[in-house]
PDB file of C-alpha atoms in Angstrom:
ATOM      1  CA  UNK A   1      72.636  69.371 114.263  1.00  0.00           C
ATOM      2  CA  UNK A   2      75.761  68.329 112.097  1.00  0.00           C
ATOM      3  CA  UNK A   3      76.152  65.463 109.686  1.00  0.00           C
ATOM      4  CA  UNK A   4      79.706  64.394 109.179  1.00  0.00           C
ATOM      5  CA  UNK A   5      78.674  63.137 105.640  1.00  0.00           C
ATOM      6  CA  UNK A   6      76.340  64.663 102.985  1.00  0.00           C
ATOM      7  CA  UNK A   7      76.470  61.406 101.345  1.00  0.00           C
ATOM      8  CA  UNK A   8      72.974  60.111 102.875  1.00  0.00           C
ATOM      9  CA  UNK A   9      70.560  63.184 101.570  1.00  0.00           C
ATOM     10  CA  UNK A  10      68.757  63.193  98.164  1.00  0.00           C
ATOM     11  CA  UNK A  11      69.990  66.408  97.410  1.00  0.00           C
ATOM     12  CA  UNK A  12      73.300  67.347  97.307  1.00  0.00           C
ATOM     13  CA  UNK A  13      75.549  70.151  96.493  1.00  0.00           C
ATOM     14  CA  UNK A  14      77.719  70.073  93.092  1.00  0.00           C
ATOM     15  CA  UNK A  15      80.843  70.268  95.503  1.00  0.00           C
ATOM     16  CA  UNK A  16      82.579  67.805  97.592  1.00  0.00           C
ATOM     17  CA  UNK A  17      84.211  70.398 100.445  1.00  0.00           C
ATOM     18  CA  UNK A  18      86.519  67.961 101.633  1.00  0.00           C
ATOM     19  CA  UNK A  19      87.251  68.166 105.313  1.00  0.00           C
ATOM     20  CA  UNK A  20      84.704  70.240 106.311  1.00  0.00           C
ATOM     21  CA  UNK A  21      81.465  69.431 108.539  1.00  0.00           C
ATOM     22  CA  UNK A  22      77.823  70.030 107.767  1.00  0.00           C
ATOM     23  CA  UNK A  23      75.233  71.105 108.844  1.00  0.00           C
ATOM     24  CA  UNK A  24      71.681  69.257 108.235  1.00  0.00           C
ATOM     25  CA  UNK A  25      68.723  71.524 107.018  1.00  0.00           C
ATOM     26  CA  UNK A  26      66.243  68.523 106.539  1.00  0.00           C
ATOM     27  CA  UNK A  27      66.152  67.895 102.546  1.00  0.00           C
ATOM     28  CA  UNK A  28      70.089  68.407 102.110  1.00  0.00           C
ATOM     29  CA  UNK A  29      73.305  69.468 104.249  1.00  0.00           C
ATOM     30  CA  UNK A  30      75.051  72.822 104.489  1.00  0.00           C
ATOM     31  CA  UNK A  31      78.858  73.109 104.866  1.00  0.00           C
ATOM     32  CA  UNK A  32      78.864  74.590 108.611  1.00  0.00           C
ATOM     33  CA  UNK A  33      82.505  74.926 109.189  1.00  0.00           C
ATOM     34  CA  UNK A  34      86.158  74.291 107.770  1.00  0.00           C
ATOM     35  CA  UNK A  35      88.677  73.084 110.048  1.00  0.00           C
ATOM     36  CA  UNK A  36      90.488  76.669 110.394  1.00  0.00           C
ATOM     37  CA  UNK A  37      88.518  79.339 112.233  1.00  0.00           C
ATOM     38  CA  UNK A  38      85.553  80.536 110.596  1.00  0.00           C
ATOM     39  CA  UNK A  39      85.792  84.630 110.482  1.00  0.00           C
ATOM     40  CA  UNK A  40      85.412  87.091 107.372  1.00  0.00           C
ATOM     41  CA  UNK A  41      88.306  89.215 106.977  1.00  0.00           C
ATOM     42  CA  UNK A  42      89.460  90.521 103.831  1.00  0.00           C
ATOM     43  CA  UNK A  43      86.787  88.287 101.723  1.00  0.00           C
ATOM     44  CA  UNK A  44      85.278  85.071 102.209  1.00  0.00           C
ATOM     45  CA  UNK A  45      83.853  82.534  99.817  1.00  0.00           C
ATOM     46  CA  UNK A  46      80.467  80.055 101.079  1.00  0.00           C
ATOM     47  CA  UNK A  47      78.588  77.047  98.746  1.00  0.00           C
ATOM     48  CA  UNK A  48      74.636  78.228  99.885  1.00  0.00           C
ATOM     49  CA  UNK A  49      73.741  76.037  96.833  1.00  0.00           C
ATOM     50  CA  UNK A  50      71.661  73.374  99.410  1.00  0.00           C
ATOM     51  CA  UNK A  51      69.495  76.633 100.418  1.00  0.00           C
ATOM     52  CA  UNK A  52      66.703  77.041  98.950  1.00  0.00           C
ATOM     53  CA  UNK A  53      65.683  79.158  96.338  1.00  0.00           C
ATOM     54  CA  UNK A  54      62.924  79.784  93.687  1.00  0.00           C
ATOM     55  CA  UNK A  55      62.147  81.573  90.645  1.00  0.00           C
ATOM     56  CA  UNK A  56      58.781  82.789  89.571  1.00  0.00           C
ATOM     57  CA  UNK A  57      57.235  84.137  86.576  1.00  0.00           C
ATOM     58  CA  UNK A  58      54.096  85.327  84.494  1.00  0.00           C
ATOM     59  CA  UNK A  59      51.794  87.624  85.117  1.00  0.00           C
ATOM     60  CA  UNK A  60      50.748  86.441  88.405  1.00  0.00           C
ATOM     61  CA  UNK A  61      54.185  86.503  89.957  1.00  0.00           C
ATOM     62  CA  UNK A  62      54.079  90.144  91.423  1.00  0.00           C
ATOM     63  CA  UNK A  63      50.686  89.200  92.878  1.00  0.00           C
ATOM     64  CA  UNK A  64      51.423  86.488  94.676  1.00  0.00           C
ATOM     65  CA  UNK A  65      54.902  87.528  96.057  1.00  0.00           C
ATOM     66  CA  UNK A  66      52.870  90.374  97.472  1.00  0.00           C
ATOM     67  CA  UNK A  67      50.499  88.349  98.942  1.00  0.00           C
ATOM     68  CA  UNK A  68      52.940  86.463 100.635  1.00  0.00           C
ATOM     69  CA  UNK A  69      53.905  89.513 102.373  1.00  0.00           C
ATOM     70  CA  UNK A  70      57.073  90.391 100.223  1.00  0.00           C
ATOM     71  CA  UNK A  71      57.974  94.009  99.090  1.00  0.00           C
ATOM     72  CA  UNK A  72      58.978  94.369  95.588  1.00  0.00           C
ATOM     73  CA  UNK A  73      62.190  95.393  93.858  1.00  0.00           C
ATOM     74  CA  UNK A  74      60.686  98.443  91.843  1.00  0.00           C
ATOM     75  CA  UNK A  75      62.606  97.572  88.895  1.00  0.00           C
ATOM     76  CA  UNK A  76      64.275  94.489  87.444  1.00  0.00           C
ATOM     77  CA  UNK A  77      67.895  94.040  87.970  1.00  0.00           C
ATOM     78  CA  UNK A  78      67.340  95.337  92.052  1.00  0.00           C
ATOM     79  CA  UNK A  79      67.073  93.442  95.073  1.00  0.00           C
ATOM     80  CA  UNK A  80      65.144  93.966  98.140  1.00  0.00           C
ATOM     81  CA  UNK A  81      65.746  92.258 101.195  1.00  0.00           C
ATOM     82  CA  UNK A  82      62.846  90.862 103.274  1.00  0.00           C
ATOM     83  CA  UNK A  83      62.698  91.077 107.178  1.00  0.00           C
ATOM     84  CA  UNK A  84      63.077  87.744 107.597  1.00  0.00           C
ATOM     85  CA  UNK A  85      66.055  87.410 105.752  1.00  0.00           C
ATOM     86  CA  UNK A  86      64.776  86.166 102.100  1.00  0.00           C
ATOM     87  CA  UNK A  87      66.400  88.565  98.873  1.00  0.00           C
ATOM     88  CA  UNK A  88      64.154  88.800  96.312  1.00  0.00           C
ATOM     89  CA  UNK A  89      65.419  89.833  93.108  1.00  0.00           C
ATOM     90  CA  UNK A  90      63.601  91.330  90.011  1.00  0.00           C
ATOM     91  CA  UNK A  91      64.937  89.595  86.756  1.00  0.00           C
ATOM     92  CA  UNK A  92      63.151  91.389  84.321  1.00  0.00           C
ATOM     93  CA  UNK A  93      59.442  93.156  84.449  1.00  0.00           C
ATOM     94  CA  UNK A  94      57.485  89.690  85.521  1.00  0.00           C
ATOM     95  CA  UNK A  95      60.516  87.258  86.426  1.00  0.00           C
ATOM     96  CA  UNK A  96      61.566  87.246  90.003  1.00  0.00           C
ATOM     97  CA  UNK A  97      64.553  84.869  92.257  1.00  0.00           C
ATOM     98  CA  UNK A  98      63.769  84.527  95.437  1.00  0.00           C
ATOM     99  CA  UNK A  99      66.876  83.337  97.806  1.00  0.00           C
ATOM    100  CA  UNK A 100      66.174  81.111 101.163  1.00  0.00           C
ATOM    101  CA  UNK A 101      67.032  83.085 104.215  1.00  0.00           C
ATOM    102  CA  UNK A 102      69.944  82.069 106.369  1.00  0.00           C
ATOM    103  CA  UNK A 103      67.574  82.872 109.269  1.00  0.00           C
ATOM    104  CA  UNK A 104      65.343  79.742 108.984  1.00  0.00           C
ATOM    105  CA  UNK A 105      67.626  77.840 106.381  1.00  0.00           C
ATOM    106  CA  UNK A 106      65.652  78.654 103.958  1.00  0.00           C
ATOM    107  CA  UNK A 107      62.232  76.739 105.039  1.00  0.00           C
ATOM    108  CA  UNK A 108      59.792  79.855 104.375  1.00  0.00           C
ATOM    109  CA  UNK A 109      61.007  79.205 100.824  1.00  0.00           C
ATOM    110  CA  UNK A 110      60.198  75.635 100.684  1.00  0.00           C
ATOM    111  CA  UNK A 111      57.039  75.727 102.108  1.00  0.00           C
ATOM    112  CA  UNK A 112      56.110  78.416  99.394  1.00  0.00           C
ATOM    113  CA  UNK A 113      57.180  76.231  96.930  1.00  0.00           C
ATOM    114  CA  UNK A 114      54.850  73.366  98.063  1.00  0.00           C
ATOM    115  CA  UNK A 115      51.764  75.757  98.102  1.00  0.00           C
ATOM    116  CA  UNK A 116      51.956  77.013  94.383  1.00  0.00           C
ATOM    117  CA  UNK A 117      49.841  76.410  91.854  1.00  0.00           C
ATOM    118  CA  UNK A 118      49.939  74.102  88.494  1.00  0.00           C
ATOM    119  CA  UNK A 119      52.779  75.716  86.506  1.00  0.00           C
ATOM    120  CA  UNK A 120      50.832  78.320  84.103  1.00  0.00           C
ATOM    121  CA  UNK A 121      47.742  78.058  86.550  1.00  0.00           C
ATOM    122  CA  UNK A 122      46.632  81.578  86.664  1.00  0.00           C
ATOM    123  CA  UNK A 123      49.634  83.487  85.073  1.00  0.00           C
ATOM    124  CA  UNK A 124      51.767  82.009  87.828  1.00  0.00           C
ATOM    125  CA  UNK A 125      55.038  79.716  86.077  1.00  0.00           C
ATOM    126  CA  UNK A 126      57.783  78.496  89.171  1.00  0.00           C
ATOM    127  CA  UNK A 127      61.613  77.983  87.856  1.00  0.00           C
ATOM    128  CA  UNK A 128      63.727  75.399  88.753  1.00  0.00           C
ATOM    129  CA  UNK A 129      66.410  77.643  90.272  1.00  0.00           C
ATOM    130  CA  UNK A 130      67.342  74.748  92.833  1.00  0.00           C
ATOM    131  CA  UNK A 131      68.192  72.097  89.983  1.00  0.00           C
ATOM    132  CA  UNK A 132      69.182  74.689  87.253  1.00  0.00           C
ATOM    133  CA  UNK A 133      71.652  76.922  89.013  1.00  0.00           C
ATOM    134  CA  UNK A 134      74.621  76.985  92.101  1.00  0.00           C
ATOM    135  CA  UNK A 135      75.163  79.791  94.141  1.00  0.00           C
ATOM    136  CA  UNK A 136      77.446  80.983  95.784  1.00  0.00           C
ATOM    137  CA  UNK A 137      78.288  84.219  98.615  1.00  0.00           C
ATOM    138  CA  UNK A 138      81.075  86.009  98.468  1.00  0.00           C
ATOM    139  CA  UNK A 139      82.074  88.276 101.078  1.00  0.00           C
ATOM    140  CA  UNK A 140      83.984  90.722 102.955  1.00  0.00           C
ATOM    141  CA  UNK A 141      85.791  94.439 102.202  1.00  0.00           C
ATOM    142  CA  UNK A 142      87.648  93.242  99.342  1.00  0.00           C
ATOM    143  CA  UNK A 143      85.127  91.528  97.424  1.00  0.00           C
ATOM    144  CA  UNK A 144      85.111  94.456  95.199  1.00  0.00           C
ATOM    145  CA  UNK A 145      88.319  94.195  93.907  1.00  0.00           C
ATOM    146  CA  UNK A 146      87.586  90.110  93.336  1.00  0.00           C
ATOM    147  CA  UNK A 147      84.819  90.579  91.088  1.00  0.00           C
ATOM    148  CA  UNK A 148      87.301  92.921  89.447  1.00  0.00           C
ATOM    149  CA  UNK A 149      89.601  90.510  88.583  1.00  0.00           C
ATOM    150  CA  UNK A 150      86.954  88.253  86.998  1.00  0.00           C
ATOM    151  CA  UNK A 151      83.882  90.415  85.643  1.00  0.00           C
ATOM    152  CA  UNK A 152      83.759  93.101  83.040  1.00  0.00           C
ATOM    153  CA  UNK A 153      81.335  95.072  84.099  1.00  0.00           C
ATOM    154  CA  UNK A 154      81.976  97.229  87.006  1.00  0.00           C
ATOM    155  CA  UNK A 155      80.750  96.390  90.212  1.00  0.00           C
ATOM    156  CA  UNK A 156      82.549  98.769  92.514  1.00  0.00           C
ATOM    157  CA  UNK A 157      80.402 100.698  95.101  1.00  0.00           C
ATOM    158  CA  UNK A 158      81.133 103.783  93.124  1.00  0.00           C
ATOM    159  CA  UNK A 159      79.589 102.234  89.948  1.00  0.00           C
ATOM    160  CA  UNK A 160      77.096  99.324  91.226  1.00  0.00           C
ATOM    161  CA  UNK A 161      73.956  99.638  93.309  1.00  0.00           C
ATOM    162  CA  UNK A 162      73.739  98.216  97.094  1.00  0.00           C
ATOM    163  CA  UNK A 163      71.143  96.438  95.747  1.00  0.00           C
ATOM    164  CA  UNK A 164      71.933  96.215  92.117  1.00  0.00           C
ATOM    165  CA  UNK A 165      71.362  92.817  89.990  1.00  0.00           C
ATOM    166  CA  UNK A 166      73.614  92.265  87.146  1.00  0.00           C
ATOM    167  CA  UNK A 167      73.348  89.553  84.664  1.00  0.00           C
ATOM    168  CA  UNK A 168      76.798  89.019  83.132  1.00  0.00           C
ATOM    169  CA  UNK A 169      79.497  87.040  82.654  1.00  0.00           C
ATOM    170  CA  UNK A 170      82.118  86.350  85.367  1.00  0.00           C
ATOM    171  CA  UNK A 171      85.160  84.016  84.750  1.00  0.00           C
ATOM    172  CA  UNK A 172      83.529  83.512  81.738  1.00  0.00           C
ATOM    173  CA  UNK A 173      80.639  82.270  82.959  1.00  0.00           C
ATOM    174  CA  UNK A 174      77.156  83.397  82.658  1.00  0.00           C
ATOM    175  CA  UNK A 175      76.365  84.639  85.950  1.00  0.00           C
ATOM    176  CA  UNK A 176      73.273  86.366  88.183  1.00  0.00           C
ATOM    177  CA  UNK A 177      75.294  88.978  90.464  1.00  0.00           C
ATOM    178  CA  UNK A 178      73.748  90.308  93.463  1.00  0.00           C
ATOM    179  CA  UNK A 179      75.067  92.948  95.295  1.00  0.00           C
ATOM    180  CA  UNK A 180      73.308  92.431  98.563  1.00  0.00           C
ATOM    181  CA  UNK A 181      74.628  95.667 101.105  1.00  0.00           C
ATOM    182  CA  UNK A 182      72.947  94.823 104.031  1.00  0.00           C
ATOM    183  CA  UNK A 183      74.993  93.913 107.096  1.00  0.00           C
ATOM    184  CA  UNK A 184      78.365  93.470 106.697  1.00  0.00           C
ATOM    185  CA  UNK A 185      77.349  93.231 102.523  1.00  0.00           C
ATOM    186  CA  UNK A 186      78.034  90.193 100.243  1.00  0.00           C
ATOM    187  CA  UNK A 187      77.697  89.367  96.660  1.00  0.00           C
ATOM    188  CA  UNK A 188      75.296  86.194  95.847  1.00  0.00           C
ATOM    189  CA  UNK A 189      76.628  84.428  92.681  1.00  0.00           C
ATOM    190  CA  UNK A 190      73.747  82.160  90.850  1.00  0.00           C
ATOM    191  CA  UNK A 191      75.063  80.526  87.819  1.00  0.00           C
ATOM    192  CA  UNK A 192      74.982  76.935  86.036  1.00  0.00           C
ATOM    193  CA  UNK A 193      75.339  73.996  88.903  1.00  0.00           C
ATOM    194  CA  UNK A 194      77.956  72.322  86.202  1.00  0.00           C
ATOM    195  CA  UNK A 195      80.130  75.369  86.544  1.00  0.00           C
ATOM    196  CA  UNK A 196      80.396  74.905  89.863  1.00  0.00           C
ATOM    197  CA  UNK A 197      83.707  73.300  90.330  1.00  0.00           C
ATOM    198  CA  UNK A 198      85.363  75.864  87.678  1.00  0.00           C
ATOM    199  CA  UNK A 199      83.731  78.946  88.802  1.00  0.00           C
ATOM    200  CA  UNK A 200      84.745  77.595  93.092  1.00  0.00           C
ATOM    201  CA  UNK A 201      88.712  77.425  91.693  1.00  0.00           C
ATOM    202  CA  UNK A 202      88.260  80.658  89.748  1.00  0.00           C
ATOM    203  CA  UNK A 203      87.168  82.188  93.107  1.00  0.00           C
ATOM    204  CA  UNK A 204      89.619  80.781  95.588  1.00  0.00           C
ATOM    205  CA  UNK A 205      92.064  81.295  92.926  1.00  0.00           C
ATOM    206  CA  UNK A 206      91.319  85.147  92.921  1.00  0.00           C
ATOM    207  CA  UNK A 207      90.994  85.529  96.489  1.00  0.00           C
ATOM    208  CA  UNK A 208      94.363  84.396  97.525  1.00  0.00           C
ATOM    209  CA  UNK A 209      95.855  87.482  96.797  1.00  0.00           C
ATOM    210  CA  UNK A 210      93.507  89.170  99.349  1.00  0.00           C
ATOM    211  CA  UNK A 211      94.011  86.066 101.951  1.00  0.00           C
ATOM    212  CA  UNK A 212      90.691  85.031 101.138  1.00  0.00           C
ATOM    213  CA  UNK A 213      89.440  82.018 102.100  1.00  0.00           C
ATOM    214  CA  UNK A 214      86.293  79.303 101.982  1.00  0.00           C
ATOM    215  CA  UNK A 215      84.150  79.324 104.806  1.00  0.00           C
ATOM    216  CA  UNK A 216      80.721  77.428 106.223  1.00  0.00           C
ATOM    217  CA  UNK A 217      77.328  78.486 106.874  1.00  0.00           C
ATOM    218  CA  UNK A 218      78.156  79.752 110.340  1.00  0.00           C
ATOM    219  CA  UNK A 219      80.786  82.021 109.254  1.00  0.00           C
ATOM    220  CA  UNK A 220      77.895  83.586 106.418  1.00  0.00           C
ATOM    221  CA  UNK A 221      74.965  83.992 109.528  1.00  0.00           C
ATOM    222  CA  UNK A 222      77.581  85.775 111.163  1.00  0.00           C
ATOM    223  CA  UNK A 223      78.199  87.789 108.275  1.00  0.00           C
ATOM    224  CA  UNK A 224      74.585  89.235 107.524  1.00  0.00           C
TER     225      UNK A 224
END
């Protein structure tokens, strides 16, 4: 269902998207749609930050991702995307990020959240990836050349896994890039929530060259 204001959930996104509509997941709202038509052409920028997400670490954290029924990144700074439609990526040797899926707006994810253990219980430590960081999804052909414009580090297809992690800094920002190829392929962009306006300009701001342009949640399931 849509919500024509996010104004009445606890959590909300570090954005205001002006003019848009939402879409109600429960906890928080979703942009759905802009006014213009939602479609991914040249690139495409979305605000997932309302979808849930969660870090793990220790020891433990491999073990219990598995358990869950999740297939491992087999070294950090990779991605692996689950069947339902979670990414899961490897931070480091025991850190991992686990991103809601679009499929089920991100619910899998919450309920795993509310099942953990004590943080430290058993090896096991969860990260507060929902309060700590924004993210964003950047898509379409000429995302490439985007990131170009803003990141160092060289995240062309030539140069950058499909499923390659990098941890760097993008409009001089310190960011978690994702390169996530599956579908029509997208970049997910974690980074600090107080960034967020910044880092949204920065973005629009080197899209419009491209004809780039923001777009809702519908637009992104569409996309995947």
């Amino acid at each position: 269902m849509t919500a024509t204001s996010p104004a009445r959930h606890r959590e909300r996104a570090p954005l205001d998207h002006a003019g848009a509509s939402f879409l109600d997941i429960g906890h928080a709202v979703l942009v759905d749609r802009y006014r213009e038509t939602e479609s991914i052409d040249a690139c495409a920028l979305a605000d997932l930050t309302n979808l849930p997400r969660l870090g793990l670490r220790g020891r433990a954290a491999a073990e219990r991702l598995i358990a869950e029924g999740f297939r491992l990144p087999e070294a950090p700074n990779r991605l692996v995307r689950a069947a339902s439609g979670e990414a899961l990526l490897r931070l480091s040797q025991s850190e991992y990020l686990l991103l809601g899926s679009p499929a089920d707006k991100g619910a899998s994810v919450r309920a795993l959240e509310s099942g953990l253990p004590n943080a430290g219980e058993n090896g096991l430590y969860t990260l507060p990836r929902q309060d700590s960081h924004a993210w964003f999804w950047l898509g379409g052909p000429r995302r490439f050349e985007v990131m170009a414009k803003l990141c160092g580090v060289d995240l062309s297809p030539a140069a950058f896994a499909g499923d390659g992690v990098a941890q760097t800094s993008v409009a001089r920002i310190n960011a978690i890039v994702a390169n996530d190829d599956q579908g029509s392929g997208a970049f997910h962009l974690l980074f600090d929530r107080p960034s967020a306006v910044y880092f949204w300009d920065a973005l629009l701001d080197a899209m419009q060259e491209f004809g780039g342009k923001p777009v809702g949640f519908t637009a992104v399931t569409k996309g995947i």
